Amino acid sequence: MSPIIDISQAISILQLGEVVALPTETVYGLAARIDQDKALEKVFTTKNRPFFDPLIVHVQDLTQAQSYAHWDEVSLFLAQAFWPGPLTLVLKKKEGQISDLITHAGPTVALRCPQHPLFQAVLKGLQIPLAAPSANLFGRTSPTTAQHVIDEFHSQVHVVDGGPCDMGIESSVVQFDETESKLFILRPGVIGKKDLEEKLLQKKFKVSVEFRNQNNAPGFLKNHYQPSVPLILVYESSQAQGDRSYLELIKDFISPEIELKEWQLPCEPSLAARQLYGDLRHFSENGEAIYLSIPELWAEDDRWQGLMDRLLKASHATLAFKDKWLLSSTT
Ligand code: TXA
Ligand code: MG
């Protein structure tokens, strides 16, 4: 039996306390009702995800989100500005409203209002939020098509096919700290530091936007999203233009049986993001090692932050030129 289902079937299955994979504008999510602990547990066990890694709660709109968290005025403004869309806000949770399975019994909850019409239709049908991590095995590449979900879970998980995801990388996760008046980017995504700064300035908020790595959450660990073949990032350098001697270093680093191929990503960040995870899956299936040239601009430009974060986490080594090519392992 095909695991593809339609919206009304998805609603019925979720009502019964089961999990369903749904498309969002970022990546496909593995959804469960937030009031069904059995289904929430199944999200973790299906993905092989440790219970200490908290889930994002997907809401229909800001009104629904207000039932679950205490909102400061900066977070409220950001939700009004970017929702529905790929921005997740971490807020102080309202006690007794959210299962400890979602937050790992912590004081905060991550909330996001997805833009995808099919996900929205399911939320409207249920009138209850859905917890949904990316629909992939823990630590692996996130799915951006229904077929990716099927390749990962076969007939074990029903999936609503919403076509390829528009954005292709996960939402930006942010948290406002009122005492420091700082907005921390916990996970970069399509919405970048500059986008956030510009919006906050429009409203004359005196808030600085900074990156903060969370070491206790797997989504923020050094390695994640990894393909099962070596990925090497080569930082382009004006001093070493046209010099391909690094290929020898890569060949020494990877096993000699693996074929080495150059990966070409579009030079436009939204197109590159859309292609990223599908390409990584393809390379894993083909068993090819890959190297990708990173133009200097990508490491500096705000619009490439989300992509650079995923590329680094997926990589096994980087090569940079300092008088000569130097390879550093990233695993
Ligand atoms: O685009 C997305 O965000 C996708 C789609 C399906 O919505 N979801 C997604 O979920 O990427 P997941 O579980 O793969 O990543 C959620 C990240 C994790 O790194 C988790 O640690 C973090 O959000 N997170 C969840 N709750 C948190 C909290 N209360 N405080 C800090 N980080 C939290
Ligand atoms: Mg994930």
Coordinates of N, CA and C and ligand atoms in Angstrom, one line a residue, residues 27-28 47 49 53 132-143 170 187 219 224-225 277, ligand 2:
V27 N 11.1 22.0 5.3 CA 11.4 20.6 5.1 C 10.1 19.8 5.5
Y28 N 10.0 18.5 5.2 CA 8.9 17.7 5.7 C 9.0 17.5 7.2
K47 N 12.0 8.3 14.8 CA 13.2 9.0 14.3 C 14.5 8.5 15.0
R49 N 15.3 9.5 17.9 CA 15.8 10.8 18.4 C 15.8 10.7 19.9
D53 N 16.1 16.1 23.2 CA 16.1 17.1 22.1 C 14.7 17.6 21.9
A132 N 6.4 18.8 15.5 CA 6.9 18.2 14.3 C 8.4 18.5 14.1
P133 N 9.2 17.5 14.3 CA 10.6 17.6 13.9 C 10.7 17.2 12.4
S134 N 11.9 17.5 11.9 CA 12.1 17.1 10.5 C 11.9 15.5 10.4
A135 N 11.3 15.1 9.2 CA 10.9 13.7 9.1 C 12.0 12.8 8.6
N136 N 13.1 12.7 9.4 CA 14.3 11.9 9.0 C 14.8 11.2 10.2
L137 N 15.6 10.2 10.0 CA 16.2 9.5 11.1 C 17.2 10.5 11.8
F138 N 17.3 10.4 13.1 CA 18.1 11.4 13.8 C 19.5 11.5 13.3
G139 N 19.9 12.8 13.1 CA 21.3 13.1 12.6 C 21.4 13.1 11.1
R140 N 20.4 12.6 10.4 CA 20.6 12.5 9.0 C 20.0 13.7 8.3
T141 N 20.1 13.7 6.9 CA 19.6 14.8 6.1 C 18.1 14.9 6.1
S142 N 17.6 16.2 6.3 CA 16.2 16.4 6.3 C 15.5 16.2 5.0
P143 N 14.2 15.7 4.9 CA 13.6 15.4 3.7 C 12.9 16.6 3.1
E170 N 15.8 24.1 7.2 CA 15.0 24.3 8.3 C 14.9 25.7 8.8
R187 N 19.7 28.8 15.7 CA 19.9 28.0 14.5 C 19.7 29.0 13.3
G219 N 20.4 19.5 17.4 CA 20.3 20.3 16.2 C 21.4 21.3 16.1
H224 N 25.8 17.1 12.0 CA 24.4 16.8 11.9 C 24.1 16.8 10.4
Y225 N 23.0 16.4 10.0 CA 22.6 16.4 8.6 C 23.6 15.7 7.7
Y277 N 19.6 19.4 0.3 CA 19.4 18.1 0.9 C 19.1 17.0 -0.1
Ligands
MG2 MG 15.9 17.9 12.3

